[in-house]
Short mmCIF file of C-alpha atoms and ligand atoms in Angstrom, two decimals:
data_model
loop_
_atom_site.label_atom_id
_atom_site.label_comp_id
_atom_site.label_asym_id
_atom_site.label_seq_id
_atom_site.Cartn_x
_atom_site.Cartn_y
_atom_site.Cartn_z
CA UNK A 177 122.88 127.00 133.41
CA UNK A 178 120.09 125.17 135.29
CA UNK A 179 117.65 123.49 132.95
CA UNK A 180 114.36 125.23 132.25
CA UNK A 181 111.36 123.76 134.13
CA UNK A 182 108.38 124.97 132.04
CA UNK A 183 105.85 125.63 134.87
CA UNK A 184 102.25 125.40 133.70
CA UNK A 185 99.54 128.05 133.41
CA UNK A 186 96.36 126.14 132.62
CA UNK A 187 94.32 127.20 129.60
CA UNK A 188 91.15 128.94 130.87
CA UNK A 189 89.05 127.22 128.21
CA UNK A 190 89.93 123.76 126.95
CA UNK A 191 88.59 121.95 123.90
CA UNK A 192 85.50 119.98 124.94
CA UNK A 193 85.76 116.19 125.29
CA UNK A 194 83.32 115.77 122.37
CA UNK A 195 85.25 118.08 120.07
CA UNK A 196 88.58 116.44 120.96
CA UNK A 197 87.09 112.97 120.38
CA UNK A 198 85.84 114.15 116.96
CA UNK A 199 89.31 115.42 116.02
CA UNK A 200 91.06 112.27 117.26
CA UNK A 201 88.78 110.09 115.11
CA UNK A 202 90.52 111.32 111.99
CA UNK A 203 93.34 113.75 112.84
CA UNK A 204 95.08 113.80 109.44
CA UNK A 205 98.37 115.67 109.73
CA UNK A 206 99.15 119.11 111.09
CA UNK A 207 95.73 120.70 111.12
CA UNK A 208 94.53 120.52 114.76
CA UNK A 209 96.38 121.71 117.83
CA UNK A 210 96.17 121.01 121.53
CA UNK A 211 95.24 123.42 124.32
CA UNK A 212 98.74 124.44 125.42
CA UNK A 213 102.18 125.26 124.09
CA UNK A 214 105.63 125.54 125.62
CA UNK A 215 107.47 128.86 125.40
CA UNK A 216 110.85 130.28 126.39
CA UNK A 217 112.87 133.32 125.37
CA UNK A 218 116.59 133.90 124.95
CA UNK A 219 118.24 137.30 125.08
CA UNK A 220 121.91 137.96 124.52
CA UNK A 221 122.00 139.70 127.91
CA UNK A 222 120.23 137.13 130.11
CA UNK A 223 120.33 133.83 128.21
CA UNK A 224 117.28 131.50 128.41
CA UNK A 225 114.30 132.28 130.65
CA UNK A 226 110.58 133.12 130.59
CA UNK A 227 109.82 129.42 130.21
CA UNK A 228 106.37 128.01 130.74
CA UNK A 229 103.47 125.96 129.46
CA UNK A 230 100.82 128.47 128.44
CA UNK A 231 97.47 128.38 126.60
CA UNK A 232 97.89 127.70 122.85
CA UNK A 233 97.30 130.88 120.92
CA UNK A 234 98.66 133.47 118.50
CA UNK A 235 102.19 134.76 118.98
CA UNK A 236 102.87 138.47 119.28
CA UNK A 237 105.46 139.40 116.69
CA UNK A 238 106.67 142.75 115.46
CA UNK A 239 106.44 143.10 111.66
CA UNK A 240 110.14 143.96 111.92
CA UNK A 241 111.04 140.64 113.59
CA UNK A 242 114.16 139.33 111.90
CA UNK A 243 112.67 135.88 111.22
CA UNK A 244 110.07 137.39 108.88
CA UNK A 245 112.79 138.93 106.73
CA UNK A 246 115.85 136.70 106.94
CA UNK A 247 114.32 133.30 107.90
CA UNK A 248 116.52 132.83 110.97
CA UNK A 249 114.52 129.82 112.21
CA UNK A 250 114.99 126.13 113.02
CA UNK A 251 112.56 123.40 114.03
CA UNK A 252 112.16 119.77 115.02
CA UNK A 253 109.59 117.01 114.67
CA UNK A 254 109.02 114.15 117.11
CA UNK A 255 106.08 112.18 118.40
CA UNK A 256 104.47 111.04 121.64
CA UNK A 257 103.13 107.49 121.48
CA UNK A 258 100.51 106.02 123.80
CA UNK A 259 101.20 102.39 124.76
CA UNK A 260 98.52 99.79 125.51
CA UNK A 261 98.91 100.37 129.30
CA UNK A 262 98.21 104.11 128.85
CA UNK A 263 101.81 105.26 129.43
CA UNK A 264 103.21 107.80 126.93
CA UNK A 265 106.65 107.62 125.35
CA UNK A 266 108.78 109.42 122.83
CA UNK A 267 111.34 107.95 120.45
CA UNK A 268 114.98 109.08 120.80
CA UNK A 269 114.01 112.66 121.80
CA UNK A 270 117.60 113.43 122.81
CA UNK A 271 118.51 113.02 119.11
CA UNK A 272 116.02 115.77 118.25
CA UNK A 273 117.49 117.95 121.01
CA UNK A 274 121.00 117.43 119.62
CA UNK A 275 119.92 118.11 116.05
CA UNK A 276 118.13 121.29 117.15
CA UNK A 277 121.43 122.37 118.71
CA UNK A 278 123.32 121.64 115.46
CA UNK A 279 120.65 123.41 113.40
CA UNK A 280 120.75 126.38 115.79
CA UNK A 281 124.55 126.65 115.42
CA UNK A 282 124.21 126.68 111.63
CA UNK A 283 121.55 129.41 111.72
CA UNK A 284 123.46 131.48 114.32
CA UNK A 285 120.73 130.90 116.91
CA UNK A 286 121.37 130.11 120.60
CA UNK A 287 121.50 126.44 121.62
CA UNK A 288 118.89 125.05 124.00
CA UNK A 289 120.39 122.37 126.27
CA UNK A 290 119.05 118.82 125.98
CA UNK A 291 117.53 118.74 129.47
CA UNK A 292 115.51 121.92 128.82
CA UNK A 293 114.38 120.58 125.44
CA UNK A 294 113.20 117.33 127.06
CA UNK A 295 111.44 119.27 129.85
CA UNK A 296 109.56 121.38 127.28
CA UNK A 297 108.28 118.28 125.52
CA UNK A 298 107.50 116.36 128.72
CA UNK A 299 105.60 119.23 130.37
CA UNK A 300 103.60 120.01 127.22
CA UNK A 301 102.55 116.38 126.82
CA UNK A 302 101.67 116.20 130.54
CA UNK A 303 99.44 119.28 130.13
CA UNK A 304 97.71 117.89 127.03
CA UNK A 305 97.83 114.20 127.87
CA UNK A 306 94.22 113.64 126.75
CA UNK A 307 95.27 114.63 123.24
CA UNK A 308 97.61 111.66 122.82
CA UNK A 309 95.57 109.27 120.68
CA UNK A 310 95.05 105.59 121.42
CA UNK A 311 97.60 103.43 119.60
CA UNK A 312 94.97 101.88 117.30
CA UNK A 313 95.42 103.12 113.75
CA UNK A 314 98.98 104.24 114.43
CA UNK A 315 98.07 107.68 115.59
CA UNK A 316 100.30 109.77 117.79
CA UNK A 317 100.78 113.30 119.08
CA UNK A 318 103.18 115.10 116.77
CA UNK A 319 105.39 117.61 118.59
CA UNK A 320 106.84 120.57 116.79
CA UNK A 321 109.56 122.48 118.69
CA UNK A 322 110.81 125.59 116.87
CA UNK A 323 113.03 128.60 117.52
CA UNK A 324 113.02 131.92 115.70
CA UNK A 325 114.65 135.34 115.64
CA UNK A 326 112.03 137.56 117.28
CA UNK A 327 114.19 140.67 117.65
CA UNK A 328 112.73 143.78 116.06
CA UNK A 329 115.67 144.69 113.84
CA UNK A 330 116.26 144.81 110.10
CA UNK A 331 120.05 144.76 110.04
CA UNK A 332 121.52 141.49 108.80
CA UNK A 333 123.12 139.90 111.85
CA UNK A 334 122.27 137.15 114.34
CA UNK A 335 119.27 138.23 116.43
CA UNK A 336 119.77 139.23 120.06
CA UNK A 337 116.27 138.08 121.06
CA UNK A 338 115.09 134.60 120.12
CA UNK A 339 111.91 132.72 121.02
CA UNK A 340 111.47 128.97 121.48
CA UNK A 341 108.08 127.30 121.29
CA UNK A 342 106.66 123.77 121.17
CA UNK A 343 103.21 123.05 119.80
CA UNK A 344 101.47 119.67 119.58
CA UNK A 345 99.15 118.25 116.97
CA UNK A 346 97.36 114.88 116.92
CA UNK A 347 98.52 113.00 113.83
CA UNK A 348 97.44 110.10 111.68
CA UNK A 349 99.07 109.41 108.33
CA UNK A 350 101.20 112.22 106.86
CA UNK A 351 100.00 111.41 103.35
CA UNK A 352 96.30 111.93 102.60
CA UNK A 353 96.19 108.51 100.85
CA UNK A 354 97.62 106.75 103.94
CA UNK A 355 100.48 104.25 103.69
CA UNK A 356 100.14 103.75 99.94
CA UNK A 357 103.07 103.57 97.49
CA UNK A 358 104.16 107.05 96.46
CA UNK A 359 104.68 108.34 92.96
CA UNK A 360 107.88 110.42 93.08
CA UNK A 361 108.87 113.05 90.53
CA UNK A 362 112.62 113.57 90.13
CA UNK A 363 113.28 117.25 89.50
CA UNK A 364 116.29 118.39 87.54
CA UNK A 365 115.06 121.99 87.63
CA UNK A 366 115.44 122.66 91.34
CA UNK A 367 117.85 121.67 94.11
CA UNK A 368 116.93 121.69 97.77
CA UNK A 369 120.34 122.61 99.18
CA UNK A 370 123.90 123.23 98.09
CA UNK A 371 127.42 122.58 99.35
CA UNK A 372 128.17 124.77 102.36
CA UNK A 373 124.48 125.68 102.64
CA UNK A 374 121.89 124.75 105.22
CA UNK A 375 120.81 121.34 103.84
CA UNK A 376 121.78 119.40 106.97
CA UNK A 377 120.03 121.86 109.27
CA UNK A 378 116.33 121.52 109.98
CA UNK A 379 115.43 125.08 109.07
CA UNK A 380 112.30 126.44 107.46
CA UNK A 381 114.26 127.79 104.50
CA UNK A 382 115.05 124.27 103.24
CA UNK A 383 111.37 123.43 103.23
CA UNK A 384 110.44 126.72 101.57
CA UNK A 385 113.00 125.89 98.90
CA UNK A 386 111.38 122.49 98.30
CA UNK A 387 107.85 123.81 97.69
CA UNK A 388 108.23 124.76 94.06
CA UNK A 389 109.65 121.27 93.45
CA UNK A 390 106.55 119.81 95.06
CA UNK A 391 104.41 121.94 92.77
CA UNK A 392 106.37 120.63 89.79
CA UNK A 393 105.79 117.08 91.08
CA UNK A 394 102.05 117.71 91.37
CA UNK A 395 101.99 118.98 87.77
CA UNK A 396 103.36 115.55 86.79
CA UNK A 397 100.77 113.70 88.86
CA UNK A 398 103.27 112.76 91.58
CA UNK A 399 102.89 112.78 95.37
CA UNK A 400 106.43 113.83 96.19
CA UNK A 401 109.55 115.34 94.71
CA UNK A 402 113.08 113.94 94.78
CA UNK A 403 116.00 116.36 94.82
CA UNK A 404 119.45 115.65 93.36
CA UNK A 405 122.75 117.16 94.45
CA UNK A 406 123.07 120.77 93.37
CA UNK A 407 126.54 120.58 91.80
CA UNK A 408 126.24 117.63 89.38
CA UNK A 409 122.46 116.97 89.39
CA UNK A 410 123.24 113.25 89.25
CA UNK A 411 123.17 111.98 92.86
CA UNK A 412 120.01 111.31 94.87
CA UNK A 413 119.69 113.44 98.02
CA UNK A 414 116.21 113.40 99.57
CA UNK A 415 112.53 114.16 99.11
CA UNK A 416 110.81 117.37 100.30
CA UNK A 417 110.85 116.31 103.95
CA UNK A 418 112.00 112.70 103.95
CA UNK A 419 115.13 110.62 103.54
CA UNK A 420 115.16 107.82 100.99
CA UNK A 421 116.20 104.13 100.98
CA UNK A 422 116.51 101.29 98.43
CA UNK A 423 116.54 97.51 99.00
CA UNK A 424 118.63 95.45 96.57
CA UNK A 425 118.13 91.84 95.47
CA UNK A 426 121.38 90.85 97.22
CA UNK A 427 120.18 92.10 100.60
CA UNK A 428 121.67 95.58 100.85
CA UNK A 429 119.80 98.55 102.25
CA UNK A 430 121.11 101.64 100.46
CA UNK A 431 120.72 105.27 101.44
CA UNK A 432 122.56 108.42 100.31
CA UNK A 433 125.65 109.15 102.38
CA UNK A 434 125.37 112.34 104.47
CA UNK A 435 127.14 115.03 102.53
CA UNK A 436 126.26 118.12 104.54
CA UNK A 437 123.32 118.92 102.29
CA UNK A 438 121.12 116.02 103.44
CA UNK A 439 119.05 116.06 106.63
CA UNK A 440 120.40 113.72 109.31
CA UNK A 441 117.07 112.00 109.92
CA UNK A 442 116.47 110.31 113.28
CA UNK A 443 114.27 107.77 111.49
CA UNK A 444 117.00 107.33 108.85
CA UNK A 445 119.62 106.59 111.52
CA UNK A 446 117.27 104.18 113.32
CA UNK A 447 116.48 102.26 110.12
CA UNK A 448 120.20 101.84 109.43
CA UNK A 449 120.47 100.19 112.88
CA UNK A 450 117.32 98.05 112.38
CA UNK A 451 118.50 96.81 108.97
CA UNK A 452 120.64 94.08 110.48
CA UNK A 453 117.65 92.79 112.50
CA UNK A 454 116.04 92.12 109.08
CA UNK A 455 119.22 90.50 107.73
CA UNK A 456 119.94 93.50 105.49
CA UNK A 457 123.38 95.07 105.11
CA UNK A 458 123.14 98.85 105.66
CA UNK A 459 125.13 100.84 103.09
CA UNK A 460 125.52 104.64 103.04
CA UNK A 461 126.98 105.76 99.73
CA UNK A 462 126.62 108.21 96.87
CA UNK A 463 123.55 107.01 94.97
CA UNK A 464 123.74 107.96 91.31
CA UNK A 465 120.21 108.45 89.97
CA UNK A 466 121.05 106.83 86.60
CA UNK A 467 122.38 103.68 88.28
CA UNK A 468 119.43 103.48 90.67
CA UNK A 469 116.90 103.80 87.83
CA UNK A 470 118.79 101.17 85.80
CA UNK A 471 118.78 98.83 88.83
CA UNK A 472 115.08 99.49 89.39
CA UNK A 473 114.36 98.59 85.75
CA UNK A 474 116.55 95.47 85.91
CA UNK A 475 114.98 94.34 89.21
CA UNK A 476 118.27 94.62 91.10
CA UNK A 477 116.57 97.23 93.29
CA UNK A 478 113.38 95.60 94.46
CA UNK A 479 112.00 98.16 96.90
CA UNK A 480 112.38 101.82 97.72
CA UNK A 481 110.88 103.88 100.50
CA UNK A 482 110.76 107.34 102.05
CA UNK A 483 111.17 107.87 105.79
CA UNK A 484 110.89 110.55 108.43
CA UNK A 485 109.18 111.22 111.74
CA UNK A 486 106.01 112.35 109.99
CA UNK A 487 106.19 109.95 107.03
CA UNK A 488 107.38 107.01 109.20
CA UNK A 489 108.23 104.54 106.39
CA UNK A 490 106.24 104.96 103.19
CA UNK A 491 106.85 102.81 100.09
CA UNK A 492 107.81 104.37 96.76
CA UNK A 493 106.00 102.63 93.90
CA UNK A 494 107.08 104.69 90.92
CA UNK A 495 109.55 107.31 89.75
CA UNK A 496 108.80 109.82 87.04
CA UNK A 497 111.45 111.88 85.30
CA UNK A 498 111.31 113.97 82.11
CA UNK A 499 112.59 110.83 80.32
CA UNK A 500 110.01 108.33 81.48
CA UNK A 501 108.51 106.22 84.23
CA UNK A 502 110.14 103.56 86.40
CA UNK A 503 108.04 101.13 88.47
CA UNK A 504 109.78 99.91 91.62
CA UNK A 505 109.28 96.14 92.06
CA UNK A 506 105.62 95.47 91.31
CA UNK A 507 104.70 99.05 92.22
CA UNK A 508 103.27 97.94 95.58
CA UNK A 509 104.51 97.93 99.17
CA UNK A 510 107.72 95.89 99.45
CA UNK A 511 108.15 93.09 101.98
CA UNK A 512 111.27 94.53 103.67
CA UNK A 513 109.77 98.02 103.62
CA UNK A 514 106.65 96.94 105.45
CA UNK A 515 108.59 94.68 107.85
CA UNK A 516 110.92 97.55 108.76
CA UNK A 517 107.87 99.74 109.26
CA UNK A 518 106.30 97.14 111.52
CA UNK A 519 109.52 96.80 113.51
CA UNK A 520 109.97 100.56 113.93
CA UNK A 521 106.36 101.28 114.87
CA UNK A 522 106.33 98.14 117.05
CA UNK A 523 109.12 99.65 119.15
CA UNK A 524 107.50 103.08 119.18
CA UNK A 525 104.13 101.75 120.38
CA UNK A 526 105.66 99.28 122.85
CA UNK A 527 104.60 96.16 120.92
CA UNK A 528 108.21 95.10 120.25
CA UNK A 529 111.01 94.98 122.81
CA UNK A 530 113.04 98.21 122.81
CA UNK A 531 116.42 96.46 122.54
CA UNK A 532 118.26 99.66 121.64
CA UNK A 533 116.94 101.69 124.58
CA UNK A 534 115.35 104.23 122.25
CA UNK A 535 112.19 105.07 124.22
CA UNK A 536 111.89 107.81 126.86
CA UNK A 537 108.83 107.83 129.09
CA UNK A 538 107.03 111.18 129.08
CA UNK A 539 103.95 110.44 131.22
C1 COI B 794 109.11 115.42 110.21
O1 COI B 794 109.12 114.33 109.64
O2 COI B 794 108.94 115.52 111.44
C2 COI B 794 109.31 116.66 109.47
O3 COI B 794 109.61 117.65 110.07
C3 COI B 794 109.09 116.70 108.01
C4 COI B 794 107.89 117.39 107.52
C5 COI B 794 107.65 116.85 106.16
C6 COI B 794 106.66 117.25 108.31
#
């Protein structure tokens, strides 16, 4: 199949310069959207087509669309970064394309080839280039590709009509408090995903499943929730939308091994590669909660952090469980955590040499 080209139809009315400048002053996360979106449609008869960049606006969806009933949906998250010379780049976008393909396979959705995925992102950013914030303050344009079963049909089977869409949203810090140490509640009531389930796929259902855990966390005064494995409830998996890392006093950087129920984070994989640049030994293994909490209390684990495209790298200052409270290090932002953050964002914003060849120019 030839890759989709996403030809543009300009929005008849664009956000005014003043209004856009007001939004970009303090974009927060996920609440403002640009003037265009990318769309394409797949049918079982014709494959992918109907691609374009069109004005941002409501989707037309039958109330009988399969996605509304059976959650046949997958999505991605990546960012466009403006460099000091005005050029715009994204970070390992082919990894997002590949993960969207894996997620689509798991949810019985059609795969979108990498070239078409990259074209959708590139053409959308080109259309809304004025929405990519200046690098000051570590702002970026968050891109949200997603695919859903739009077929009007209530039988339980893979949909024969599927829509793909990319929307863009200027983003500052994911957390309302900024890059401040998180308080994390460890739930033993809920699990996010189970063996053989959809945990490794980036599908809306996993996030829906995490919400009640987040509510439980909020009831305990915490910012985030940590989920354990669903079969033994003893091993750390991930937070509601972030992978998790620990730094030990003997220079190891620990993260839960991918088990099929943990999201294969692009930021997670990149941090594992950057660890050696910081003189840390990356270790992927089963992380028993009891051992981690013991090591936190004994000072053998000095730092912990959450990571993801949206969260970047955010320190974890404290854990709360039904049995008590554990302060990580001095409860502040750890030295390795913040250095890894600086290294990662340095590459993303073009301040640090991209030795791994991770950046793709968009505009
Ligand atoms: C991302 O980090 O891009 C995600 O999709 C996670 C979500 C918490 C915003």
